[in-house]
Amino acid sequence: DIQMTQSPSTLSASVGDRVTITCRASQSISRGLAWYQQTPGKAPKLLIYEASTLPIGVPSRFSGSGSGTEFTLTISSLQPDDFATYYCQQYYEYLPLTFGGGTKVET
Amino acid sequence: QVTLRESGPAVVKPTQTLTLTCTFSGFSLTTGGMCVSWIRQTPGKALEWLARIDWDEDIWYTTPLQTRLTLSKDTSRNQVVLTMTNMDPADTGTYYCARIIRMRHTTEYFSYYFDYWGPGTLVTVSS
């Protein structure tokens, strides 16, 4: 199985801050990576796929980069709605699909 | 508009069988590339992919649980049903169904990300 490791596990930030979250894969996954945002009591929401592509409707302050084994999710200017937990997921290998352990962005 | 919703018992006893239903709308599981997966979120393991059923009847399970899981679909009712046998307190968590559109972005791999999720259903395993 491909292991996904996120860092940090918790991040303290303020509104307006630039925030960067890292996700590392245990082997190369090319650009087969998605990012999700989860707020308490809600399902994860797709933020980015193919490492850097934003679905329609996702604000442009979110961006993703990377390929191979190292990826980053950046929020250019943190907004109140962005305090949440973020997960990466690899789909380069589909059996099994695997997620990172999550990064909680808190005040 | 794509929606998914999970339904099933909130509490099951240890050793019992859990049956969860995912009812979806806005797409058809007979359309090429469409897939529905189940994912769970437990305190100990964060997000864990469990199983996937594809438009072409292919079914895939996570290896550690494959002897306990069964996935089926009813395309006329737009439903996917997951059963998990021999439930244990460690299976307590929130169970989600989610859609995948399998596409080939590159020659290396297909995309299997979850573009729509149901709200989830909390299942507690307790006697």
GROMACS .gro file of N, CA, C and O in nm, chain B:
model
  508
  108GLN      N    1  -2.802   1.787  -1.055
  108GLN     CA    2  -2.736   1.803  -0.926
  108GLN      C    3  -2.709   1.665  -0.866
  108GLN      O    4  -2.798   1.583  -0.852
  109VAL      N    5  -2.584   1.641  -0.835
  109VAL     CA    6  -2.543   1.511  -0.780
  109VAL      C    7  -2.560   1.512  -0.629
  109VAL      O    8  -2.512   1.603  -0.561
  110THR      N    9  -2.629   1.413  -0.578
  110THR     CA   10  -2.640   1.394  -0.433
  110THR      C   11  -2.625   1.246  -0.400
  110THR      O   12  -2.659   1.159  -0.481
  111LEU      N   13  -2.574   1.220  -0.281
  111LEU     CA   14  -2.566   1.085  -0.227
  111LEU      C   15  -2.608   1.093  -0.080
  111LEU      O   16  -2.583   1.194  -0.013
  112ARG      N   17  -2.668   0.988  -0.033
  112ARG     CA   18  -2.710   0.984   0.108
  112ARG      C   19  -2.703   0.842   0.159
  112ARG      O   20  -2.756   0.750   0.096
  113GLU      N   21  -2.639   0.827   0.273
  113GLU     CA   22  -2.624   0.698   0.337
  113GLU      C   23  -2.740   0.673   0.435
  113GLU      O   24  -2.790   0.767   0.497
  114SER      N   25  -2.779   0.550   0.448
  114SER     CA   26  -2.880   0.514   0.546
  114SER      C   27  -2.850   0.376   0.603
  114SER      O   28  -2.789   0.292   0.535
  115GLY      N   29  -2.892   0.357   0.727
  115GLY     CA   30  -2.868   0.230   0.793
  115GLY      C   31  -2.880   0.247   0.943
  115GLY      O   32  -2.910   0.357   0.993
  116PRO      N   33  -2.856   0.140   1.018
  116PRO     CA   34  -2.872   0.148   1.163
  116PRO      C   35  -2.764   0.232   1.228
  116PRO      O   36  -2.649   0.233   1.182
  117ALA      N   37  -2.803   0.300   1.333
  117ALA     CA   38  -2.707   0.382   1.407
  117ALA      C   39  -2.626   0.296   1.505
  117ALA      O   40  -2.512   0.330   1.539
  118VAL      N   41  -2.687   0.187   1.550
  118VAL     CA   42  -2.621   0.101   1.648
  118VAL      C   43  -2.634  -0.044   1.604
  118VAL      O   44  -2.741  -0.087   1.561
  119VAL      N   45  -2.524  -0.115   1.611
  119VAL     CA   46  -2.527  -0.261   1.589
  119VAL      C   47  -2.449  -0.326   1.703
  119VAL      O   48  -2.360  -0.264   1.763
  120LYS      N   49  -2.483  -0.449   1.730
  120LYS     CA   50  -2.414  -0.523   1.836
  120LYS      C   51  -2.291  -0.595   1.779
  120LYS      O   52  -2.288  -0.630   1.660
  121PRO      N   53  -2.193  -0.617   1.863
  121PRO     CA   54  -2.077  -0.696   1.818
  121PRO      C   55  -2.121  -0.830   1.761
  121PRO      O   56  -2.215  -0.892   1.811
  122THR      N   57  -2.054  -0.872   1.657
  122THR     CA   58  -2.076  -0.994   1.578
  122THR      C   59  -2.192  -0.981   1.479
  122THR      O   60  -2.205  -1.065   1.390
  123GLN      N   61  -2.273  -0.878   1.490
  123GLN     CA   62  -2.383  -0.862   1.396
  123GLN      C   63  -2.332  -0.816   1.259
  123GLN      O   64  -2.217  -0.774   1.244
  124THR      N   65  -2.423  -0.822   1.161
  124THR     CA   66  -2.394  -0.775   1.026
  124THR      C   67  -2.455  -0.637   1.006
  124THR      O   68  -2.571  -0.614   1.039
  125LEU      N   69  -2.373  -0.546   0.954
  125LEU     CA   70  -2.417  -0.410   0.923
  125LEU      C   71  -2.456  -0.404   0.776
  125LEU      O   72  -2.382  -0.453   0.689
  126THR      N   73  -2.572  -0.342   0.749
  126THR     CA   74  -2.613  -0.317   0.611
  126THR      C   75  -2.637  -0.168   0.593
  126THR      O   76  -2.719  -0.109   0.664
  127LEU      N   77  -2.562  -0.108   0.503
  127LEU     CA   78  -2.575   0.034   0.472
  127LEU      C   79  -2.617   0.052   0.327
  127LEU      O   80  -2.568  -0.020   0.239
  128THR      N   81  -2.704   0.149   0.304
  128THR     CA   82  -2.751   0.179   0.169
  128THR      C   83  -2.710   0.320   0.130
  128THR      O   84  -2.724   0.414   0.210
  129CYS      N   85  -2.657   0.333   0.011
  129CYS     CA   86  -2.625   0.462  -0.047
  129CYS      C   87  -2.726   0.488  -0.158
  129CYS      O   88  -2.731   0.413  -0.256
  130THR      N   89  -2.808   0.591  -0.141
  130THR     CA   90  -2.904   0.629  -0.244
  130THR      C   91  -2.855   0.757  -0.310
  130THR      O   92  -2.826   0.855  -0.241
  131PHE      N   93  -2.845   0.754  -0.441
  131PHE     CA   94  -2.785   0.867  -0.511
  131PHE      C   95  -2.877   0.918  -0.621
  131PHE      O   96  -2.970   0.849  -0.664
  132SER      N   97  -2.848   1.039  -0.665
  132SER     CA   98  -2.923   1.098  -0.775
  132SER      C   99  -2.829   1.189  -0.853
  132SER      O  100  -2.722   1.228  -0.803
  133GLY      N  101  -2.869   1.222  -0.974
  133GLY     CA  102  -2.790   1.312  -1.057
  133GLY      C  103  -2.691   1.241  -1.147
  133GLY      O  104  -2.621   1.308  -1.225
  134PHE      N  105  -2.681   1.112  -1.137
  134PHE     CA  106  -2.598   1.033  -1.227
  134PHE      C  107  -2.650   0.890  -1.226
  134PHE      O  108  -2.731   0.852  -1.142
  135SER      N  109  -2.602   0.812  -1.322
  135SER     CA  110  -2.642   0.672  -1.330
  135SER      C  111  -2.519   0.583  -1.322
  135SER      O  112  -2.415   0.611  -1.383
  136LEU      N  113  -2.533   0.475  -1.249
  136LEU     CA  114  -2.424   0.378  -1.239
  136LEU      C  115  -2.417   0.288  -1.361
  136LEU      O  116  -2.340   0.191  -1.361
  137THR      N  117  -2.496   0.317  -1.462
  137THR     CA  118  -2.481   0.246  -1.589
  137THR      C  119  -2.401   0.327  -1.690
  137THR      O  120  -2.369   0.278  -1.799
  138THR      N  121  -2.369   0.451  -1.655
  138THR     CA  122  -2.291   0.537  -1.743
  138THR      C  123  -2.143   0.503  -1.732
  138THR      O  124  -2.090   0.490  -1.620
  139GLY      N  125  -2.077   0.492  -1.842
  139GLY     CA  126  -1.936   0.458  -1.843
  139GLY      C  127  -1.852   0.551  -1.756
  139GLY      O  128  -1.864   0.673  -1.767
  140GLY      N  129  -1.767   0.492  -1.672
  140GLY     CA  130  -1.678   0.570  -1.586
  140GLY      C  131  -1.732   0.599  -1.447
  140GLY      O  132  -1.657   0.638  -1.358
  141MET      N  133  -1.860   0.577  -1.427
  141MET     CA  134  -1.919   0.607  -1.296
  141MET      C  135  -1.890   0.496  -1.196
  141MET      O  136  -1.902   0.377  -1.228
  142CYS      N  137  -1.854   0.536  -1.076
  142CYS     CA  138  -1.823   0.442  -0.968
  142CYS      C  139  -1.876   0.501  -0.837
  142CYS      O  140  -1.884   0.623  -0.822
  143VAL      N  141  -1.910   0.413  -0.745
  143VAL     CA  142  -1.946   0.455  -0.609
  143VAL      C  143  -1.859   0.378  -0.510
  143VAL      O  144  -1.841   0.256  -0.523
  144SER      N  145  -1.804   0.452  -0.418
  144SER     CA  146  -1.717   0.394  -0.315
  144SER      C  147  -1.775   0.416  -0.177
  144SER      O  148  -1.855   0.508  -0.156
  145TRP      N  149  -1.730   0.333  -0.083
  145TRP     CA  150  -1.756   0.353   0.059
  145TRP      C  151  -1.624   0.384   0.128
  145TRP      O  152  -1.520   0.320   0.101
  146ILE      N  153  -1.629   0.482   0.216
  146ILE     CA  154  -1.514   0.525   0.295
  146ILE      C  155  -1.562   0.538   0.439
  146ILE      O  156  -1.675   0.581   0.462
  147ARG      N  157  -1.479   0.503   0.534
  147ARG     CA  158  -1.519   0.525   0.672
  147ARG      C  159  -1.415   0.610   0.744
  147ARG      O  160  -1.298   0.618   0.701
  148GLN      N  161  -1.461   0.671   0.850
  148GLN     CA  162  -1.375   0.757   0.932
  148GLN      C  163  -1.389   0.715   1.076
  148GLN      O  164  -1.495   0.730   1.136
  149THR      N  165  -1.285   0.657   1.126
  149THR     CA  166  -1.283   0.611   1.265
  149THR      C  167  -1.180   0.690   1.342
  149THR      O  168  -1.085   0.742   1.284
  150PRO      N  169  -1.197   0.699   1.473
  150PRO     CA  170  -1.100   0.776   1.552
  150PRO      C  171  -0.958   0.726   1.536
  150PRO      O  172  -0.864   0.802   1.534
  151GLY      N  173  -0.943   0.597   1.517
  151GLY     CA  174  -0.808   0.543   1.512
  151GLY      C  175  -0.742   0.548   1.376
  151GLY      O  176  -0.620   0.549   1.366
  152LYS      N  177  -0.819   0.551   1.268
  152LYS     CA  178  -0.760   0.537   1.135
  152LYS      C  179  -0.799   0.648   1.039
  152LYS      O  180  -0.787   0.633   0.920
  153ALA      N  181  -0.849   0.758   1.090
  153ALA     CA  182  -0.885   0.869   1.002
  153ALA      C  183  -0.975   0.818   0.890
  153ALA      O  184  -1.070   0.747   0.912
  154LEU      N  185  -0.940   0.852   0.763
  154LEU     CA  186  -1.021   0.812   0.649
  154LEU      C  187  -0.966   0.682   0.590
  154LEU      O  188  -0.847   0.671   0.562
  155GLU      N  189  -1.055   0.588   0.569
  155GLU     CA  190  -1.016   0.456   0.519
  155GLU      C  191  -1.109   0.416   0.407
  155GLU      O  192  -1.230   0.405   0.426
  156TRP      N  193  -1.053   0.394   0.288
  156TRP     CA  194  -1.132   0.347   0.175
  156TRP      C  195  -1.169   0.201   0.198
  156TRP      O  196  -1.083   0.120   0.236
  157LEU      N  197  -1.295   0.167   0.172
  157LEU     CA  198  -1.342   0.031   0.198
  157LEU      C  199  -1.368  -0.050   0.071
  157LEU      O  200  -1.327  -0.166   0.061
  158ALA      N  201  -1.441   0.008  -0.023
  158ALA     CA  202  -1.485  -0.071  -0.138
  158ALA      C  203  -1.531   0.021  -0.250
  158ALA      O  204  -1.560   0.140  -0.227
  159ARG      N  205  -1.538  -0.036  -0.370
  159ARG     CA  206  -1.582   0.042  -0.487
  159ARG      C  207  -1.657  -0.050  -0.582
  159ARG      O  208  -1.617  -0.165  -0.603
  160ILE      N  209  -1.766   0.001  -0.639
  160ILE     CA  210  -1.838  -0.071  -0.743
  160ILE      C  211  -1.844   0.018  -0.866
  160ILE      O  212  -1.867   0.139  -0.855
  161ASP      N  213  -1.819  -0.041  -0.980
  161ASP     CA  214  -1.809   0.034  -1.105
  161ASP      C  215  -1.930   0.011  -1.195
  161ASP      O  216  -2.004  -0.085  -1.179
  162TRP      N  217  -1.943   0.100  -1.294
  162TRP     CA  218  -2.053   0.092  -1.390
  162TRP      C  219  -2.057  -0.041  -1.464
  162TRP      O  220  -2.163  -0.087  -1.505
  163ASP      N  221  -1.938  -0.105  -1.477
  163ASP     CA  222  -1.930  -0.229  -1.552
  163ASP      C  223  -1.935  -0.352  -1.463
  163ASP      O  224  -1.896  -0.462  -1.506
  164GLU      N  225  -1.984  -0.334  -1.339
  164GLU     CA  226  -2.005  -0.443  -1.243
  164GLU      C  227  -1.876  -0.485  -1.171
  164GLU      O  228  -1.883  -0.570  -1.082
  165ASP      N  229  -1.762  -0.428  -1.204
  165ASP     CA  230  -1.642  -0.461  -1.127
  165ASP      C  231  -1.658  -0.413  -0.983
  165ASP      O  232  -1.712  -0.305  -0.959
  166ILE      N  233  -1.609  -0.494  -0.891
  166ILE     CA  234  -1.617  -0.462  -0.748
  166ILE      C  235  -1.479  -0.483  -0.688
  166ILE      O  236  -1.412  -0.582  -0.717
  167TRP      N  237  -1.439  -0.388  -0.601
  167TRP     CA  238  -1.307  -0.392  -0.540
  167TRP      C  239  -1.321  -0.368  -0.390
  167TRP      O  240  -1.398  -0.282  -0.347
  168TYR      N  241  -1.243  -0.441  -0.311
  168TYR     CA  242  -1.247  -0.429  -0.165
  168TYR      C  243  -1.107  -0.403  -0.111
  168TYR      O  244  -1.008  -0.449  -0.167
  169THR      N  245  -1.100  -0.333   0.002
  169THR     CA  246  -0.973  -0.321   0.070
  169THR      C  247  -0.935  -0.458   0.126
  169THR      O  248  -1.019  -0.528   0.184
  170THR      N  249  -0.810  -0.495   0.111
  170THR     CA  250  -0.767  -0.631   0.144
  170THR      C  251  -0.794  -0.671   0.288
  170THR      O  252  -0.844  -0.782   0.313
  171PRO      N  253  -0.764  -0.585   0.387
  171PRO     CA  254  -0.784  -0.630   0.527
  171PRO      C  255  -0.929  -0.664   0.560
  171PRO      O  256  -0.954  -0.737   0.656
  172LEU      N  257  -1.026  -0.611   0.485
  172LEU     CA  258  -1.166  -0.632   0.518
  172LEU      C  259  -1.242  -0.713   0.412
  172LEU      O  260  -1.364  -0.733   0.425
  173GLN      N  261  -1.172  -0.760   0.313
  173GLN     CA  262  -1.244  -0.817   0.199
  173GLN      C  263  -1.326  -0.940   0.234
  173GLN      O  264  -1.426  -0.967   0.166
  174THR      N  265  -1.290  -1.012   0.339
  174THR     CA  266  -1.370  -1.129   0.376
  174THR      C  267  -1.498  -1.090   0.448
  174THR      O  268  -1.588  -1.172   0.466
  175ARG      N  269  -1.506  -0.964   0.492
  175ARG     CA  270  -1.623  -0.920   0.568
  175ARG      C  271  -1.717  -0.831   0.487
  175ARG      O  272  -1.827  -0.802   0.531
  176LEU      N  273  -1.672  -0.784   0.372
  176LEU     CA  274  -1.748  -0.686   0.294
  176LEU      C  275  -1.815  -0.749   0.174
  176LEU      O  276  -1.758  -0.837   0.108
  177THR      N  277  -1.936  -0.701   0.145
  177THR     CA  278  -2.004  -0.733   0.020
  177THR      C  279  -2.069  -0.606  -0.032
  177THR      O  280  -2.136  -0.534   0.043
  178LEU      N  281  -2.048  -0.579  -0.159
  178LEU     CA  282  -2.103  -0.460  -0.222
  178LEU      C  283  -2.192  -0.503  -0.337
  178LEU      O  284  -2.158  -0.596  -0.412
  179SER      N  285  -2.306  -0.436  -0.350
  179SER     CA  286  -2.395  -0.465  -0.461
  179SER      C  287  -2.464  -0.337  -0.504
  179SER      O  288  -2.462  -0.237  -0.433
  180LYS      N  289  -2.524  -0.339  -0.622
  180LYS     CA  290  -2.594  -0.221  -0.670
  180LYS      C  291  -2.730  -0.259  -0.725
  180LYS      O  292  -2.752  -0.371  -0.772
  181ASP      N  293  -2.823  -0.163  -0.714
  181ASP     CA  294  -2.955  -0.174  -0.775
  181ASP      C  295  -2.969  -0.051  -0.863
  181ASP      O  296  -3.005   0.056  -0.817
  182THR      N  297  -2.939  -0.066  -0.990
  182THR     CA  298  -2.934   0.051  -1.079
  182THR      C  299  -3.073   0.110  -1.100
  182THR      O  300  -3.085   0.231  -1.120
  183SER      N  301  -3.178   0.028  -1.091
  183SER     CA  302  -3.313   0.081  -1.113
  183SER      C  303  -3.355   0.173  -0.999
  183SER      O  304  -3.436   0.264  -1.018
  184ARG      N  305  -3.298   0.150  -0.880
  184ARG     CA  306  -3.332   0.232  -0.764
  184ARG      C  307  -3.221   0.331  -0.731
  184ARG      O  308  -3.232   0.404  -0.633
  185ASN      N  309  -3.116   0.333  -0.811
  185ASN     CA  310  -3.001   0.420  -0.785
  185ASN      C  311  -2.948   0.400  -0.643
  185ASN      O  312  -2.934   0.496  -0.565
  186GLN      N  313  -2.920   0.277  -0.610
  186GLN     CA  314  -2.870   0.244  -0.478
  186GLN      C  315  -2.750   0.150  -0.485
  186GLN      O  316  -2.741   0.066  -0.574
  187VAL      N  317  -2.662   0.168  -0.387
  187VAL     CA  318  -2.550   0.077  -0.366
  187VAL      C  319  -2.558   0.031  -0.221
  187VAL      O  320  -2.578   0.112  -0.131
  188VAL      N  321  -2.545  -0.098  -0.200
  188VAL     CA  322  -2.561  -0.155  -0.066
  188VAL      C  323  -2.429  -0.219  -0.022
  188VAL      O  324  -2.370  -0.299  -0.096
  189LEU      N  325  -2.387  -0.181   0.098
  189LEU     CA  326  -2.266  -0.238   0.158
  189LEU      C  327  -2.305  -0.321   0.279
  189LEU      O  328  -2.380  -0.274   0.365
  190THR      N  329  -2.260  -0.444   0.285
  190THR     CA  330  -2.277  -0.522   0.407
  190THR      C  331  -2.140  -0.554   0.465
  190THR      O  332  -2.044  -0.580   0.392
  191MET      N  333  -2.132  -0.548   0.596
  191MET     CA  334  -2.010  -0.579   0.668
  191MET      C  335  -2.046  -0.676   0.780
  191MET      O  336  -2.129  -0.644   0.866
  192THR      N  337  -1.986  -0.792   0.777
  192THR     CA  338  -2.019  -0.895   0.875
  192THR      C  339  -1.931  -0.884   0.999
  192THR      O  340  -1.830  -0.812   1.001
  193ASN      N  341  -1.974  -0.954   1.103
  193ASN     CA  342  -1.893  -0.969   1.225
  193ASN      C  343  -1.844  -0.834   1.279
  193ASN      O  344  -1.724  -0.814   1.300
  194MET      N  345  -1.935  -0.744   1.301
  194MET     CA  346  -1.899  -0.609   1.345
  194MET      C  347  -1.833  -0.613   1.482
  194MET      O  348  -1.868  -0.693   1.570
  195ASP      N  349  -1.738  -0.520   1.500
  195ASP     CA  350  -1.658  -0.511   1.621
  195ASP      C  351  -1.659  -0.366   1.668
  195ASP      O  352  -1.674  -0.274   1.585
  196PRO      N  353  -1.642  -0.340   1.796
  196PRO     CA  354  -1.635  -0.199   1.841
  196PRO      C  355  -1.533  -0.116   1.764
  196PRO      O  356  -1.553   0.005   1.747
  197ALA      N  357  -1.427  -0.177   1.714
  197ALA     CA  358  -1.327  -0.102   1.636
  197ALA      C  359  -1.383  -0.053   1.503
  197ALA      O  360  -1.322   0.032   1.437
  198ASP      N  361  -1.499  -0.104   1.462
  198ASP     CA  362  -1.563  -0.058   1.338
  198ASP      C  363  -1.652   0.064   1.360
  198ASP      O  364  -1.712   0.115   1.265
  199THR      N  365  -1.661   0.109   1.483
  199THR     CA  366  -1.738   0.230   1.513
  199THR      C  367  -1.681   0.349   1.438
  199THR      O  368  -1.559   0.374   1.442
  200GLY      N  369  -1.768   0.423   1.373
  200GLY     CA  370  -1.723   0.540   1.299
  200GLY      C  371  -1.830   0.592   1.207
  200GLY      O  372  -1.944   0.543   1.208
  201THR      N  373  -1.794   0.689   1.126
  201THR     CA  374  -1.884   0.746   1.028
  201THR      C  375  -1.855   0.683   0.892
  201THR      O  376  -1.739   0.680   0.850
  202TYR      N  377  -1.959   0.636   0.828
  202TYR     CA  378  -1.946   0.569   0.699
  202TYR      C  379  -2.002   0.662   0.590
  202TYR      O  380  -2.115   0.712   0.602
  203TYR      N  381  -1.920   0.683   0.488
  203TYR     CA  382  -1.958   0.770   0.376
  203TYR      C  383  -1.964   0.690   0.247
  203TYR      O  384  -1.884   0.599   0.225
  204CYS      N  385  -2.058   0.728   0.160
  204CYS     CA  386  -2.047   0.685   0.021
  204CYS      C  387  -2.010   0.807  -0.062
  204CYS      O  388  -2.041   0.922  -0.025
  205ALA      N  389  -1.942   0.784  -0.171
  205ALA     CA  390  -1.892   0.893  -0.253
  205ALA      C  391  -1.881   0.848  -0.399
  205ALA      O  392  -1.864   0.730  -0.428
  206ARG      N  393  -1.892   0.945  -0.488
  206ARG     CA  394  -1.884   0.915  -0.631
  206ARG      C  395  -1.742   0.934  -0.682
  206ARG      O  396  -1.669   1.023  -0.639
  207ILE      N  397  -1.706   0.849  -0.773
  207ILE     CA  398  -1.584   0.863  -0.852
  207ILE      C  399  -1.625   0.862  -0.998
  207ILE      O  400  -1.708   0.781  -1.039
  208ILE      N  401  -1.566   0.949  -1.078
  208ILE     CA  402  -1.574   0.936  -1.224
  208ILE      C  403  -1.437   0.891  -1.269
  208ILE      O  404  -1.340   0.967  -1.261
  209ARG      N  405  -1.427   0.768  -1.311
  209ARG     CA  406  -1.297   0.715  -1.353
  209ARG      C  407  -1.261   0.773  -1.489
  209ARG      O  408  -1.333   0.757  -1.587
  210MET      N  409  -1.149   0.846  -1.491
  210MET     CA  410  -1.102   0.906  -1.615
  210MET      C  411  -0.952   0.881  -1.626
  210MET      O  412  -0.883   0.863  -1.527
  211ARG      N  413  -0.905   0.886  -1.749
  211ARG     CA  414  -0.761   0.870  -1.768
  211ARG      C  415  -0.702   1.006  -1.803
  211ARG      O  416  -0.717   1.056  -1.913
  212HIS      N  417  -0.636   1.064  -1.700
  212HIS     CA  418  -0.572   1.194  -1.722
  212HIS      C  419  -0.436   1.177  -1.791
  212HIS      O  420  -0.392   1.265  -1.862
  213THR      N  421  -0.373   1.065  -1.764
  213THR     CA  422  -0.241   1.038  -1.824
  213THR      C  423  -0.239   0.892  -1.866
  213THR      O  424  -0.333   0.817  -1.839
  214THR      N  425  -0.132   0.851  -1.928
  214THR     CA  426  -0.119   0.710  -1.966
  214THR      C  427  -0.082   0.623  -1.847
  214THR      O  428  -0.087   0.501  -1.854
  215GLU      N  429  -0.043   0.688  -1.735
  215GLU     CA  430   0.006   0.612  -1.620
  215GLU      C  431  -0.105   0.555  -1.532
  215GLU      O  432  -0.090   0.449  -1.473
  216TYR      N  433  -0.213   0.629  -1.518
  216TYR     CA  434  -0.313   0.589  -1.420
  216TYR      C  435  -0.448   0.652  -1.455
  216TYR      O  436  -0.458   0.747  -1.531
  217PHE      N  437  -0.550   0.594  -1.392
  217PHE     CA  438  -0.684   0.653  -1.397
  217PHE      C  439  -0.703   0.741  -1.274
  217PHE      O  440  -0.637   0.724  -1.173
  218SER      N  441  -0.796   0.833  -1.282
  218SER     CA  442  -0.829   0.915  -1.167
  218SER      C  443  -0.936   0.844  -1.085
  218SER      O  444  -1.034   0.793  -1.140
  219TYR      N  445  -0.911   0.841  -0.954
  219TYR     CA  446  -1.008   0.783  -0.861
  219TYR      C  447  -1.021   0.875  -0.741
  219TYR      O  448  -0.999   0.835  -0.627
  220TYR      N  449  -1.055   1.001  -0.766
  220TYR     CA  450  -1.082   1.090  -0.655
  220TYR      C  451  -1.233   1.103  -0.637
  220TYR      O  452  -1.311   1.076  -0.729
  221PHE      N  453  -1.273   1.145  -0.518
  221PHE     CA  454  -1.414   1.148  -0.481
  221PHE      C  455  -1.468   1.289  -0.500
  221PHE      O  456  -1.433   1.380  -0.423
  222ASP      N  457  -1.551   1.308  -0.601
  222ASP     CA  458  -1.596   1.444  -0.629
  222ASP      C  459  -1.724   1.483  -0.554
  222ASP      O  460  -1.748   1.601  -0.531
  223TYR      N  461  -1.805   1.387  -0.516
  223TYR     CA  462  -1.924   1.413  -0.436
  223TYR      C  463  -1.933   1.308  -0.326
  223TYR      O  464  -1.909   1.189  -0.351
  224TRP      N  465  -1.969   1.355  -0.207
  224TRP     CA  466  -1.982   1.268  -0.091
  224TRP      C  467  -2.123   1.279  -0.032
  224TRP      O  468  -2.186   1.384  -0.039
  225GLY      N  469  -2.168   1.171   0.029
  225GLY     CA  470  -2.286   1.182   0.113
  225GLY      C  471  -2.250   1.245   0.247
  225GLY      O  472  -2.132   1.261   0.277
  226PRO      N  473  -2.350   1.282   0.325
  226PRO     CA  474  -2.323   1.347   0.455
  226PRO      C  475  -2.265   1.251   0.559
  226PRO      O  476  -2.210   1.296   0.659
  227GLY      N  477  -2.275   1.121   0.535
  227GLY     CA  478  -2.221   1.023   0.627
  227GLY      C  479  -2.326   0.974   0.726
  227GLY      O  480  -2.424   1.042   0.755
  228THR      N  481  -2.303   0.854   0.776
  228THR     CA  482  -2.390   0.797   0.879
  228THR      C  483  -2.302   0.739   0.988
  228THR      O  484  -2.209   0.663   0.961
  229LEU      N  485  -2.331   0.777   1.112
  229LEU     CA  486  -2.252   0.731   1.225
  229LEU      C  487  -2.302   0.594   1.269
  229LEU      O  488  -2.422   0.576   1.296
  230VAL      N  489  -2.212   0.500   1.277
  230VAL     CA  490  -2.244   0.364   1.321
  230VAL      C  491  -2.165   0.336   1.448
  230VAL      O  492  -2.043   0.350   1.452
  231THR      N  493  -2.236   0.298   1.552
  231THR     CA  494  -2.174   0.262   1.678
  231THR      C  495  -2.192   0.112   1.701
  231THR      O  496  -2.304   0.061   1.689
  232VAL      N  497  -2.083   0.046   1.732
  232VAL     CA  498  -2.089  -0.098   1.760
  232VAL      C  499  -2.077  -0.116   1.911
  232VAL      O  500  -1.972  -0.088   1.970
  233SER      N  501  -2.185  -0.157   1.971
  233SER     CA  502  -2.188  -0.169   2.116
  233SER      C  503  -2.294  -0.269   2.157
  233SER      O  504  -2.400  -0.278   2.094
  234SER      N  505  -2.264  -0.341   2.264
  234SER     CA  506  -2.363  -0.436   2.316
  234SER      C  507  -2.459  -0.368   2.413
  234SER      O  508  -2.555  -0.429   2.459
   0.00000   0.00000   0.00000
